[in-house]
């Protein structure tokens, strides 16, 4: 690893120590007082970049907190690590790989070197092939085996090969071709493939098998069953070439599966699965929204890359959100972080962020292999507002856990709905964004409750302590470009935190053990004779019960 390390172990850095004593001074401060003593706070503690407006004023920070957090980023060497990532250094040290999802959205004609070779021309070559293919499907020129145009596109993939495409497809559905049906199959549970194909006509269905490695058990099983489903109807192996394409880095695996490598769209080992939506993994999205909108999406990702690379730290959105998240995780001991998009199209955004954040920063050893003595990645969760308000917000308002939240909203709706004398739906929606963050920050005191005439015994139940921190992210409109910027904001936020925690945000060894054990158990489930089981007594008993009762 060539990027300069931090000035020392994280908890020994002067800024960390300063933050520890500062925390003791400010932990009792209430947002009510912070706002009362600084009438301009709500305009001052804001930043803008790549079309996104961030209001971070409703966080439990003073100017001194922010100064110390920014010092921490400096002392931890975030800038040099960021520069090392953009420069194509092999910062993924446990896999000896560069981390260059940013190159996927580098404009044509620019230069990003990997081992001395400019990869931007290859990136655009694949994008151009994808665009030609997407256009041929969209125009009806690409025909199925029996000569019918394609109307259904089924992406088969899991993790980053599913969550990015399905999230972005749902997010950009407004811009999609409504005469095409898009489906996403990920779970190895046969229900997923069965339900997602049951009403499709094989003659009009195209499968995109998306897998970086082309070895993932779930994807290979689903792809094999999808091929059988297709051949069951069309009865000729030659049909595969018209109904299956692949997205992968593994040409050999693709060809072994029976997909012509002419129908394969490649990417590179320097693109991590959870960072791959801007690569060929986004092919299903491109078919749905068209190459032009896909390029706008890439432009939005690039806008935020540039903002992250060049904006001063105190106005840098990924830096600020990363540092604020770390402040709660490491100093307030907040276990979780909620992401609450107030836009129905962003229904899968929290699920997407779960992989992005938790697979990246769910680590407990430093880059040099020592156990950390501080907290790392939080549990990320959420769902679109206003539904969450009627489900779990109670706990955020009055529970015993501190849960920092991101509220995400848009000034303009894509679906203006205004019926009779009631207020427009979008005003109703956005009123809830503003009301929730206001209620969480300022709450309602016992005196205010009593002044409303609530009986003394009931008053404690009606008190809102407030002081619950939130970020509000506002954009003008949900477009391919804003979606790109929003995704890259979180990618780089995760990067900032991983850099300070001195962990490798780009490997995922933690998912391996379960995969290996499942591989051992499959033959035990399939054995005709009672197998010799050598697991613990619980696992042995569960396997036996399953074998006895599965019918
Ligand atoms: O869950 C582990 C993981 O390796 C993810 O990081 C990845 O996105 C997913 O599996 C799918 O991998 P592949 O694209 O190789 O099928």
Short mmCIF file of N, CA and C in Angstrom, two decimals, residues 318-484:
data_model
loop_
_atom_site.label_atom_id
_atom_site.label_comp_id
_atom_site.label_asym_id
_atom_site.label_seq_id
_atom_site.Cartn_x
_atom_site.Cartn_y
_atom_site.Cartn_z
N UNK A 318 -19.48 14.34 1.21
CA UNK A 318 -19.11 13.03 1.76
C UNK A 318 -18.25 13.16 3.02
N UNK A 319 -17.39 14.18 3.05
CA UNK A 319 -16.54 14.37 4.23
C UNK A 319 -17.41 14.71 5.44
N UNK A 320 -18.34 15.65 5.26
CA UNK A 320 -19.18 16.08 6.40
C UNK A 320 -20.07 14.93 6.87
N UNK A 321 -20.73 14.26 5.95
CA UNK A 321 -21.65 13.19 6.39
C UNK A 321 -20.86 12.03 6.99
N UNK A 322 -19.67 11.77 6.44
CA UNK A 322 -18.83 10.71 7.00
C UNK A 322 -18.40 11.05 8.42
N UNK A 323 -17.95 12.27 8.62
CA UNK A 323 -17.47 12.67 9.95
C UNK A 323 -18.61 12.70 10.96
N UNK A 324 -19.77 13.19 10.53
CA UNK A 324 -20.91 13.24 11.47
C UNK A 324 -21.32 11.82 11.87
N UNK A 325 -21.34 10.92 10.90
CA UNK A 325 -21.69 9.53 11.21
C UNK A 325 -20.71 8.94 12.22
N UNK A 326 -19.44 9.23 12.01
CA UNK A 326 -18.40 8.72 12.91
C UNK A 326 -18.52 9.32 14.31
N UNK A 327 -18.89 10.57 14.37
CA UNK A 327 -19.09 11.26 15.67
C UNK A 327 -20.12 10.51 16.51
N UNK A 328 -21.23 10.11 15.87
CA UNK A 328 -22.26 9.39 16.62
C UNK A 328 -21.83 7.96 16.92
N UNK A 329 -21.20 7.32 15.96
CA UNK A 329 -20.84 5.90 16.13
C UNK A 329 -19.77 5.74 17.22
N UNK A 330 -18.75 6.59 17.18
CA UNK A 330 -17.60 6.38 18.07
C UNK A 330 -17.69 7.14 19.38
N UNK A 331 -18.44 8.21 19.40
CA UNK A 331 -18.46 9.01 20.64
C UNK A 331 -19.80 8.87 21.35
N UNK A 332 -20.90 8.88 20.64
CA UNK A 332 -22.23 8.69 21.27
C UNK A 332 -22.61 7.21 21.34
N UNK A 333 -21.79 6.34 20.75
CA UNK A 333 -22.06 4.90 20.70
C UNK A 333 -23.40 4.58 20.02
N UNK A 334 -23.75 5.35 19.01
CA UNK A 334 -24.97 5.04 18.24
C UNK A 334 -24.71 3.76 17.44
N UNK A 335 -25.63 2.81 17.54
CA UNK A 335 -25.40 1.51 16.88
C UNK A 335 -25.89 1.50 15.45
N UNK A 336 -26.88 2.34 15.18
CA UNK A 336 -27.52 2.25 13.86
C UNK A 336 -27.65 3.63 13.21
N UNK A 337 -27.92 3.60 11.94
CA UNK A 337 -28.10 4.84 11.18
C UNK A 337 -29.28 4.62 10.22
N UNK A 338 -30.28 5.48 10.31
CA UNK A 338 -31.47 5.29 9.47
C UNK A 338 -31.41 6.20 8.24
N UNK A 339 -31.80 5.65 7.10
CA UNK A 339 -31.88 6.44 5.87
C UNK A 339 -33.34 6.44 5.43
N UNK A 340 -33.91 7.63 5.33
CA UNK A 340 -35.36 7.76 5.17
C UNK A 340 -35.67 8.61 3.94
N UNK A 341 -35.75 7.96 2.77
CA UNK A 341 -36.05 8.72 1.56
C UNK A 341 -37.54 9.06 1.48
N UNK A 342 -37.84 10.32 1.29
CA UNK A 342 -39.24 10.72 1.10
C UNK A 342 -39.51 10.77 -0.40
N UNK A 343 -39.43 9.60 -1.00
CA UNK A 343 -39.75 9.45 -2.41
C UNK A 343 -39.96 7.96 -2.65
N UNK A 344 -41.14 7.63 -3.11
CA UNK A 344 -41.50 6.23 -3.29
C UNK A 344 -40.56 5.52 -4.26
N UNK A 345 -40.05 6.27 -5.25
CA UNK A 345 -39.14 5.66 -6.21
C UNK A 345 -37.85 5.17 -5.55
N UNK A 346 -37.53 5.73 -4.38
CA UNK A 346 -36.28 5.32 -3.70
C UNK A 346 -36.53 4.19 -2.71
N UNK A 347 -37.54 3.36 -3.01
CA UNK A 347 -37.92 2.33 -2.05
C UNK A 347 -36.79 1.36 -1.72
N UNK A 348 -35.92 1.08 -2.68
CA UNK A 348 -34.83 0.14 -2.40
C UNK A 348 -33.52 0.83 -2.01
N UNK A 349 -33.56 2.15 -1.87
CA UNK A 349 -32.30 2.84 -1.56
C UNK A 349 -31.71 2.39 -0.21
N UNK A 350 -32.52 2.27 0.85
CA UNK A 350 -31.92 1.79 2.12
C UNK A 350 -31.33 0.38 1.98
N UNK A 351 -32.00 -0.51 1.26
CA UNK A 351 -31.47 -1.87 1.09
C UNK A 351 -30.14 -1.83 0.32
N UNK A 352 -30.10 -0.97 -0.68
CA UNK A 352 -28.85 -0.81 -1.45
C UNK A 352 -27.73 -0.31 -0.54
N UNK A 353 -28.06 0.68 0.30
CA UNK A 353 -27.03 1.24 1.20
C UNK A 353 -26.59 0.24 2.25
N UNK A 354 -27.47 -0.70 2.59
CA UNK A 354 -27.06 -1.70 3.57
C UNK A 354 -25.84 -2.45 3.06
N UNK A 355 -25.89 -2.89 1.80
CA UNK A 355 -24.71 -3.60 1.29
C UNK A 355 -23.52 -2.65 1.17
N UNK A 356 -23.80 -1.47 0.60
CA UNK A 356 -22.70 -0.53 0.37
C UNK A 356 -21.95 -0.24 1.67
N UNK A 357 -22.69 0.06 2.72
CA UNK A 357 -22.07 0.49 3.97
C UNK A 357 -21.63 -0.71 4.82
N UNK A 358 -22.53 -1.67 4.99
CA UNK A 358 -22.24 -2.74 5.96
C UNK A 358 -21.24 -3.76 5.41
N UNK A 359 -21.24 -4.00 4.10
CA UNK A 359 -20.23 -4.91 3.55
C UNK A 359 -18.88 -4.19 3.48
N UNK A 360 -18.92 -2.87 3.36
CA UNK A 360 -17.66 -2.12 3.27
C UNK A 360 -17.03 -1.91 4.65
N UNK A 361 -17.83 -1.46 5.59
CA UNK A 361 -17.24 -1.04 6.87
C UNK A 361 -17.60 -1.95 8.04
N UNK A 362 -18.14 -3.12 7.74
CA UNK A 362 -18.38 -4.12 8.80
C UNK A 362 -17.09 -4.89 9.04
N UNK A 363 -16.10 -4.25 9.58
CA UNK A 363 -14.76 -4.84 9.75
C UNK A 363 -14.25 -4.56 11.16
N UNK A 364 -13.47 -5.48 11.70
CA UNK A 364 -12.94 -5.23 13.05
C UNK A 364 -11.42 -5.30 13.14
N UNK A 365 -10.76 -5.39 11.99
CA UNK A 365 -9.29 -5.30 12.03
C UNK A 365 -8.83 -4.16 11.12
N UNK A 366 -7.72 -3.58 11.51
CA UNK A 366 -7.16 -2.47 10.74
C UNK A 366 -6.45 -3.01 9.51
N UNK A 367 -6.01 -2.10 8.65
CA UNK A 367 -5.32 -2.51 7.42
C UNK A 367 -4.10 -3.38 7.72
N UNK A 368 -3.47 -3.14 8.88
CA UNK A 368 -2.30 -3.95 9.21
C UNK A 368 -2.66 -5.12 10.13
N UNK A 369 -3.95 -5.45 10.20
CA UNK A 369 -4.35 -6.71 10.83
C UNK A 369 -4.52 -6.67 12.34
N UNK A 370 -4.57 -5.47 12.93
CA UNK A 370 -4.78 -5.42 14.38
C UNK A 370 -6.25 -5.18 14.71
N UNK A 371 -6.71 -5.73 15.85
CA UNK A 371 -8.09 -5.48 16.25
C UNK A 371 -8.28 -3.99 16.54
N UNK A 372 -9.39 -3.45 16.08
CA UNK A 372 -9.65 -2.03 16.37
C UNK A 372 -10.05 -1.88 17.84
N UNK A 373 -9.79 -0.71 18.41
CA UNK A 373 -10.26 -0.45 19.77
C UNK A 373 -11.27 0.71 19.75
N UNK A 374 -12.08 0.71 18.71
CA UNK A 374 -13.14 1.71 18.54
C UNK A 374 -14.21 1.07 17.69
N UNK A 375 -15.34 1.73 17.57
CA UNK A 375 -16.44 1.16 16.77
C UNK A 375 -16.23 1.47 15.29
N UNK A 376 -16.69 0.54 14.43
CA UNK A 376 -16.67 0.82 12.99
C UNK A 376 -18.12 0.87 12.48
N UNK A 377 -18.37 0.39 11.28
CA UNK A 377 -19.65 0.63 10.59
C UNK A 377 -20.92 0.37 11.41
N UNK A 378 -21.90 1.24 11.26
CA UNK A 378 -23.18 1.07 11.94
C UNK A 378 -24.10 0.11 11.18
N UNK A 379 -25.16 -0.31 11.83
CA UNK A 379 -26.25 -1.00 11.13
C UNK A 379 -27.01 0.08 10.37
N UNK A 380 -27.19 -0.12 9.08
CA UNK A 380 -27.91 0.87 8.25
C UNK A 380 -29.28 0.29 7.92
N UNK A 381 -30.28 1.11 8.06
CA UNK A 381 -31.64 0.61 7.81
C UNK A 381 -32.54 1.77 7.45
N UNK A 382 -33.78 1.44 7.08
CA UNK A 382 -34.73 2.50 6.77
C UNK A 382 -35.73 2.03 5.74
N UNK A 383 -36.67 2.88 5.47
CA UNK A 383 -37.62 2.67 4.38
C UNK A 383 -38.24 4.01 4.03
N UNK A 384 -38.91 4.07 2.89
CA UNK A 384 -39.40 5.38 2.48
C UNK A 384 -40.41 5.97 3.47
N UNK A 385 -40.27 7.30 3.66
CA UNK A 385 -41.30 8.02 4.40
C UNK A 385 -42.47 8.15 3.47
N UNK A 386 -43.68 8.29 3.89
CA UNK A 386 -44.11 8.44 5.25
C UNK A 386 -44.42 7.10 5.92
N UNK A 387 -44.26 6.00 5.20
CA UNK A 387 -44.65 4.71 5.78
C UNK A 387 -43.93 4.42 7.09
N UNK A 388 -42.64 4.72 7.12
CA UNK A 388 -41.86 4.48 8.33
C UNK A 388 -42.42 5.22 9.53
N UNK A 389 -43.01 6.38 9.27
CA UNK A 389 -43.56 7.18 10.39
C UNK A 389 -44.63 6.40 11.16
N UNK A 390 -45.34 5.56 10.42
CA UNK A 390 -46.42 4.80 11.04
C UNK A 390 -45.97 3.42 11.48
N UNK A 391 -44.65 3.24 11.50
CA UNK A 391 -44.12 1.93 11.90
C UNK A 391 -43.07 2.09 13.00
N UNK A 392 -41.89 2.60 12.64
CA UNK A 392 -40.78 2.56 13.59
C UNK A 392 -40.35 3.92 14.13
N UNK A 393 -40.93 5.01 13.64
CA UNK A 393 -40.47 6.33 14.10
C UNK A 393 -40.71 6.54 15.60
N UNK A 394 -41.72 5.88 16.13
CA UNK A 394 -41.98 5.99 17.57
C UNK A 394 -40.69 5.79 18.36
N UNK A 395 -39.95 4.73 17.99
CA UNK A 395 -38.72 4.41 18.71
C UNK A 395 -37.66 5.48 18.48
N UNK A 396 -37.63 6.04 17.28
CA UNK A 396 -36.63 7.09 17.03
C UNK A 396 -36.94 8.32 17.88
N UNK A 397 -38.25 8.62 18.03
CA UNK A 397 -38.64 9.81 18.81
C UNK A 397 -38.53 9.58 20.32
N UNK A 398 -38.97 8.43 20.80
CA UNK A 398 -39.10 8.28 22.25
C UNK A 398 -38.40 7.04 22.82
N UNK A 399 -37.69 6.28 21.97
CA UNK A 399 -37.02 5.09 22.48
C UNK A 399 -35.74 5.45 23.22
N UNK A 400 -35.00 4.42 23.62
CA UNK A 400 -33.81 4.67 24.45
C UNK A 400 -32.52 4.71 23.62
N UNK A 401 -32.63 4.46 22.29
CA UNK A 401 -31.42 4.48 21.45
C UNK A 401 -31.33 5.78 20.69
N UNK A 402 -30.12 6.25 20.55
CA UNK A 402 -29.90 7.41 19.70
C UNK A 402 -29.74 6.91 18.26
N UNK A 403 -30.60 7.37 17.38
CA UNK A 403 -30.55 6.91 15.97
C UNK A 403 -30.42 8.11 15.04
N UNK A 404 -29.20 8.41 14.61
CA UNK A 404 -29.05 9.49 13.63
C UNK A 404 -29.75 9.10 12.33
N UNK A 405 -30.39 10.08 11.71
CA UNK A 405 -31.18 9.77 10.50
C UNK A 405 -30.79 10.71 9.36
N UNK A 406 -30.85 10.18 8.15
CA UNK A 406 -30.77 11.01 6.94
C UNK A 406 -32.16 11.09 6.34
N UNK A 407 -32.68 12.28 6.19
CA UNK A 407 -33.93 12.50 5.46
C UNK A 407 -33.58 12.97 4.06
N UNK A 408 -34.18 12.33 3.06
CA UNK A 408 -33.87 12.69 1.67
C UNK A 408 -35.17 13.10 0.98
N UNK A 409 -35.18 14.29 0.40
CA UNK A 409 -36.41 14.74 -0.25
C UNK A 409 -36.10 15.55 -1.52
N UNK A 410 -37.15 15.79 -2.29
CA UNK A 410 -37.02 16.51 -3.57
C UNK A 410 -37.99 17.68 -3.59
N UNK A 411 -37.54 18.81 -4.13
CA UNK A 411 -38.41 19.99 -4.16
C UNK A 411 -39.53 19.84 -5.18
N UNK A 412 -39.26 19.11 -6.25
CA UNK A 412 -40.30 18.91 -7.27
C UNK A 412 -40.63 17.42 -7.35
N UNK A 413 -41.90 17.14 -7.49
CA UNK A 413 -42.29 15.73 -7.64
C UNK A 413 -42.37 15.35 -9.11
N UNK A 414 -42.18 14.08 -9.39
CA UNK A 414 -42.35 13.60 -10.76
C UNK A 414 -43.81 13.29 -11.05
N UNK A 415 -44.59 13.17 -9.99
CA UNK A 415 -46.00 12.81 -10.15
C UNK A 415 -46.89 13.79 -9.39
N UNK A 416 -47.08 14.99 -9.95
CA UNK A 416 -47.91 15.97 -9.24
C UNK A 416 -49.35 15.45 -9.14
N UNK A 417 -49.81 15.34 -7.95
CA UNK A 417 -51.17 14.84 -7.75
C UNK A 417 -51.86 15.84 -6.83
N UNK A 418 -52.90 16.43 -7.34
CA UNK A 418 -53.57 17.50 -6.59
C UNK A 418 -55.06 17.31 -6.81
N UNK A 419 -55.74 16.87 -5.77
CA UNK A 419 -57.13 16.49 -5.94
C UNK A 419 -58.04 17.42 -5.15
N UNK A 420 -58.92 18.09 -5.84
CA UNK A 420 -59.93 18.93 -5.20
C UNK A 420 -59.30 19.96 -4.30
N UNK A 421 -59.87 20.11 -3.11
CA UNK A 421 -59.42 21.19 -2.23
C UNK A 421 -58.30 20.74 -1.30
N UNK A 422 -57.96 19.46 -1.34
CA UNK A 422 -56.88 19.05 -0.43
C UNK A 422 -55.53 19.52 -0.96
N UNK A 423 -54.54 19.70 -0.08
CA UNK A 423 -53.23 20.17 -0.54
C UNK A 423 -52.62 19.15 -1.49
N UNK A 424 -51.73 19.60 -2.40
CA UNK A 424 -51.06 18.65 -3.30
C UNK A 424 -50.34 17.56 -2.49
N UNK A 425 -50.34 16.36 -3.02
CA UNK A 425 -49.67 15.25 -2.32
C UNK A 425 -48.22 15.60 -1.96
N UNK A 426 -47.55 16.29 -2.88
CA UNK A 426 -46.13 16.53 -2.62
C UNK A 426 -45.93 17.47 -1.43
N UNK A 427 -46.83 18.43 -1.28
CA UNK A 427 -46.73 19.32 -0.10
C UNK A 427 -46.98 18.51 1.17
N UNK A 428 -47.93 17.58 1.09
CA UNK A 428 -48.19 16.74 2.26
C UNK A 428 -46.95 15.92 2.61
N UNK A 429 -46.34 15.38 1.56
CA UNK A 429 -45.14 14.55 1.77
C UNK A 429 -44.01 15.37 2.39
N UNK A 430 -43.72 16.51 1.78
CA UNK A 430 -42.56 17.29 2.23
C UNK A 430 -42.80 17.96 3.58
N UNK A 431 -44.06 18.26 3.87
CA UNK A 431 -44.37 18.79 5.20
C UNK A 431 -43.93 17.80 6.27
N UNK A 432 -44.06 16.52 5.94
CA UNK A 432 -43.64 15.49 6.89
C UNK A 432 -42.13 15.45 7.07
N UNK A 433 -41.38 15.68 6.00
CA UNK A 433 -39.91 15.73 6.13
C UNK A 433 -39.54 16.82 7.13
N UNK A 434 -40.08 18.00 6.87
CA UNK A 434 -39.68 19.15 7.70
C UNK A 434 -40.18 18.97 9.13
N UNK A 435 -41.40 18.44 9.27
CA UNK A 435 -41.98 18.27 10.61
C UNK A 435 -41.20 17.23 11.42
N UNK A 436 -40.83 16.15 10.76
CA UNK A 436 -40.13 15.09 11.50
C UNK A 436 -38.78 15.56 12.00
N UNK A 437 -38.03 16.24 11.14
CA UNK A 437 -36.70 16.66 11.58
C UNK A 437 -36.82 17.74 12.66
N UNK A 438 -37.88 18.55 12.56
CA UNK A 438 -38.10 19.58 13.59
C UNK A 438 -38.46 18.92 14.93
N UNK A 439 -39.38 17.94 14.85
CA UNK A 439 -39.80 17.26 16.08
C UNK A 439 -38.63 16.51 16.72
N UNK A 440 -37.84 15.85 15.87
CA UNK A 440 -36.71 15.07 16.41
C UNK A 440 -35.69 15.99 17.07
N UNK A 441 -35.47 17.14 16.50
CA UNK A 441 -34.45 18.04 17.06
C UNK A 441 -34.95 18.75 18.32
N UNK A 442 -36.16 19.26 18.25
CA UNK A 442 -36.59 20.18 19.32
C UNK A 442 -37.54 19.56 20.33
N UNK A 443 -38.24 18.50 19.93
CA UNK A 443 -39.10 17.77 20.85
C UNK A 443 -40.17 18.65 21.47
N UNK A 444 -40.60 18.24 22.64
CA UNK A 444 -41.66 18.96 23.35
C UNK A 444 -41.39 18.76 24.85
N UNK A 445 -41.28 19.84 25.57
CA UNK A 445 -40.89 19.72 26.99
C UNK A 445 -42.10 19.37 27.86
N UNK A 446 -41.79 18.97 29.08
CA UNK A 446 -42.84 18.67 30.05
C UNK A 446 -43.72 19.91 30.26
N UNK A 447 -43.06 21.07 30.34
CA UNK A 447 -43.82 22.31 30.58
C UNK A 447 -44.77 22.56 29.41
N UNK A 448 -44.30 22.33 28.20
CA UNK A 448 -45.17 22.54 27.03
C UNK A 448 -46.34 21.56 27.05
N UNK A 449 -46.04 20.33 27.44
CA UNK A 449 -47.10 19.33 27.49
C UNK A 449 -48.13 19.73 28.54
N UNK A 450 -47.66 20.12 29.70
CA UNK A 450 -48.60 20.49 30.77
C UNK A 450 -49.41 21.73 30.39
N UNK A 451 -48.75 22.65 29.69
CA UNK A 451 -49.47 23.87 29.28
C UNK A 451 -50.62 23.54 28.33
N UNK A 452 -50.53 22.38 27.68
CA UNK A 452 -51.62 21.97 26.78
C UNK A 452 -52.77 21.35 27.56
N UNK A 453 -52.58 21.25 28.88
CA UNK A 453 -53.65 20.73 29.73
C UNK A 453 -53.63 19.22 29.88
N UNK A 454 -52.52 18.60 29.50
CA UNK A 454 -52.43 17.15 29.67
C UNK A 454 -52.29 16.83 31.16
N UNK A 455 -53.03 15.82 31.63
CA UNK A 455 -53.00 15.47 33.05
C UNK A 455 -51.57 15.16 33.47
N UNK A 456 -51.23 15.56 34.69
CA UNK A 456 -49.84 15.45 35.16
C UNK A 456 -49.31 14.01 35.00
N UNK A 457 -50.11 13.02 35.35
CA UNK A 457 -49.67 11.62 35.26
C UNK A 457 -49.37 11.18 33.83
N UNK A 458 -50.05 11.80 32.88
CA UNK A 458 -49.86 11.39 31.48
C UNK A 458 -48.72 12.16 30.80
N UNK A 459 -48.37 13.28 31.41
CA UNK A 459 -47.40 14.18 30.76
C UNK A 459 -46.09 13.48 30.36
N UNK A 460 -45.49 12.64 31.23
CA UNK A 460 -44.21 12.02 30.83
C UNK A 460 -44.32 11.22 29.53
N UNK A 461 -45.49 10.65 29.30
CA UNK A 461 -45.66 9.85 28.07
C UNK A 461 -45.73 10.74 26.84
N UNK A 462 -46.08 12.00 27.07
CA UNK A 462 -46.27 12.91 25.93
C UNK A 462 -45.05 13.80 25.68
N UNK A 463 -44.05 13.66 26.56
CA UNK A 463 -42.85 14.49 26.40
C UNK A 463 -41.97 13.92 25.29
N UNK A 464 -41.47 14.82 24.46
CA UNK A 464 -40.46 14.43 23.46
C UNK A 464 -39.16 15.09 23.89
N UNK A 465 -38.16 14.28 24.21
CA UNK A 465 -36.88 14.87 24.63
C UNK A 465 -36.25 15.69 23.51
N UNK A 466 -36.46 15.25 22.28
CA UNK A 466 -35.78 15.93 21.16
C UNK A 466 -34.29 15.60 21.21
N UNK A 467 -33.50 16.49 20.60
CA UNK A 467 -32.04 16.32 20.55
C UNK A 467 -31.65 15.06 19.76
N UNK A 468 -32.51 14.66 18.85
CA UNK A 468 -32.23 13.48 18.02
C UNK A 468 -31.72 14.01 16.67
N UNK A 469 -30.50 13.64 16.32
CA UNK A 469 -29.84 14.29 15.18
C UNK A 469 -30.33 13.82 13.81
N UNK A 470 -30.37 14.74 12.88
CA UNK A 470 -30.73 14.39 11.50
C UNK A 470 -29.91 15.22 10.50
N UNK A 471 -29.69 14.63 9.34
CA UNK A 471 -29.27 15.37 8.16
C UNK A 471 -30.48 15.48 7.26
N UNK A 472 -30.61 16.58 6.55
CA UNK A 472 -31.62 16.64 5.49
C UNK A 472 -30.90 16.87 4.16
N UNK A 473 -31.17 15.98 3.22
CA UNK A 473 -30.59 16.11 1.88
C UNK A 473 -31.72 16.45 0.93
N UNK A 474 -31.61 17.61 0.31
CA UNK A 474 -32.66 18.06 -0.63
C UNK A 474 -32.05 18.19 -2.03
N UNK A 475 -32.78 17.70 -3.02
CA UNK A 475 -32.40 17.95 -4.41
C UNK A 475 -33.63 18.53 -5.10
N UNK A 476 -33.43 19.12 -6.27
CA UNK A 476 -34.58 19.74 -6.94
C UNK A 476 -35.55 18.66 -7.43
N UNK A 477 -34.98 17.63 -8.03
CA UNK A 477 -35.85 16.66 -8.72
C UNK A 477 -35.11 15.33 -8.83
N UNK A 478 -35.82 14.25 -8.74
CA UNK A 478 -35.17 12.94 -8.90
C UNK A 478 -34.96 12.68 -10.39
N UNK A 479 -33.72 12.85 -10.83
CA UNK A 479 -33.35 12.61 -12.23
C UNK A 479 -32.25 11.56 -12.24
N UNK A 480 -31.93 11.02 -13.41
CA UNK A 480 -30.78 10.10 -13.46
C UNK A 480 -29.52 10.74 -12.87
N UNK A 481 -29.36 12.03 -13.13
CA UNK A 481 -28.15 12.71 -12.67
C UNK A 481 -28.14 12.86 -11.14
N UNK A 482 -29.30 13.26 -10.58
CA UNK A 482 -29.32 13.39 -9.10
C UNK A 482 -29.16 12.03 -8.44
N UNK A 483 -29.74 11.01 -9.04
CA UNK A 483 -29.59 9.68 -8.42
C UNK A 483 -28.10 9.30 -8.40
N UNK A 484 -27.41 9.55 -9.52
CA UNK A 484 -25.97 9.25 -9.56
C UNK A 484 -25.23 9.98 -8.45
#
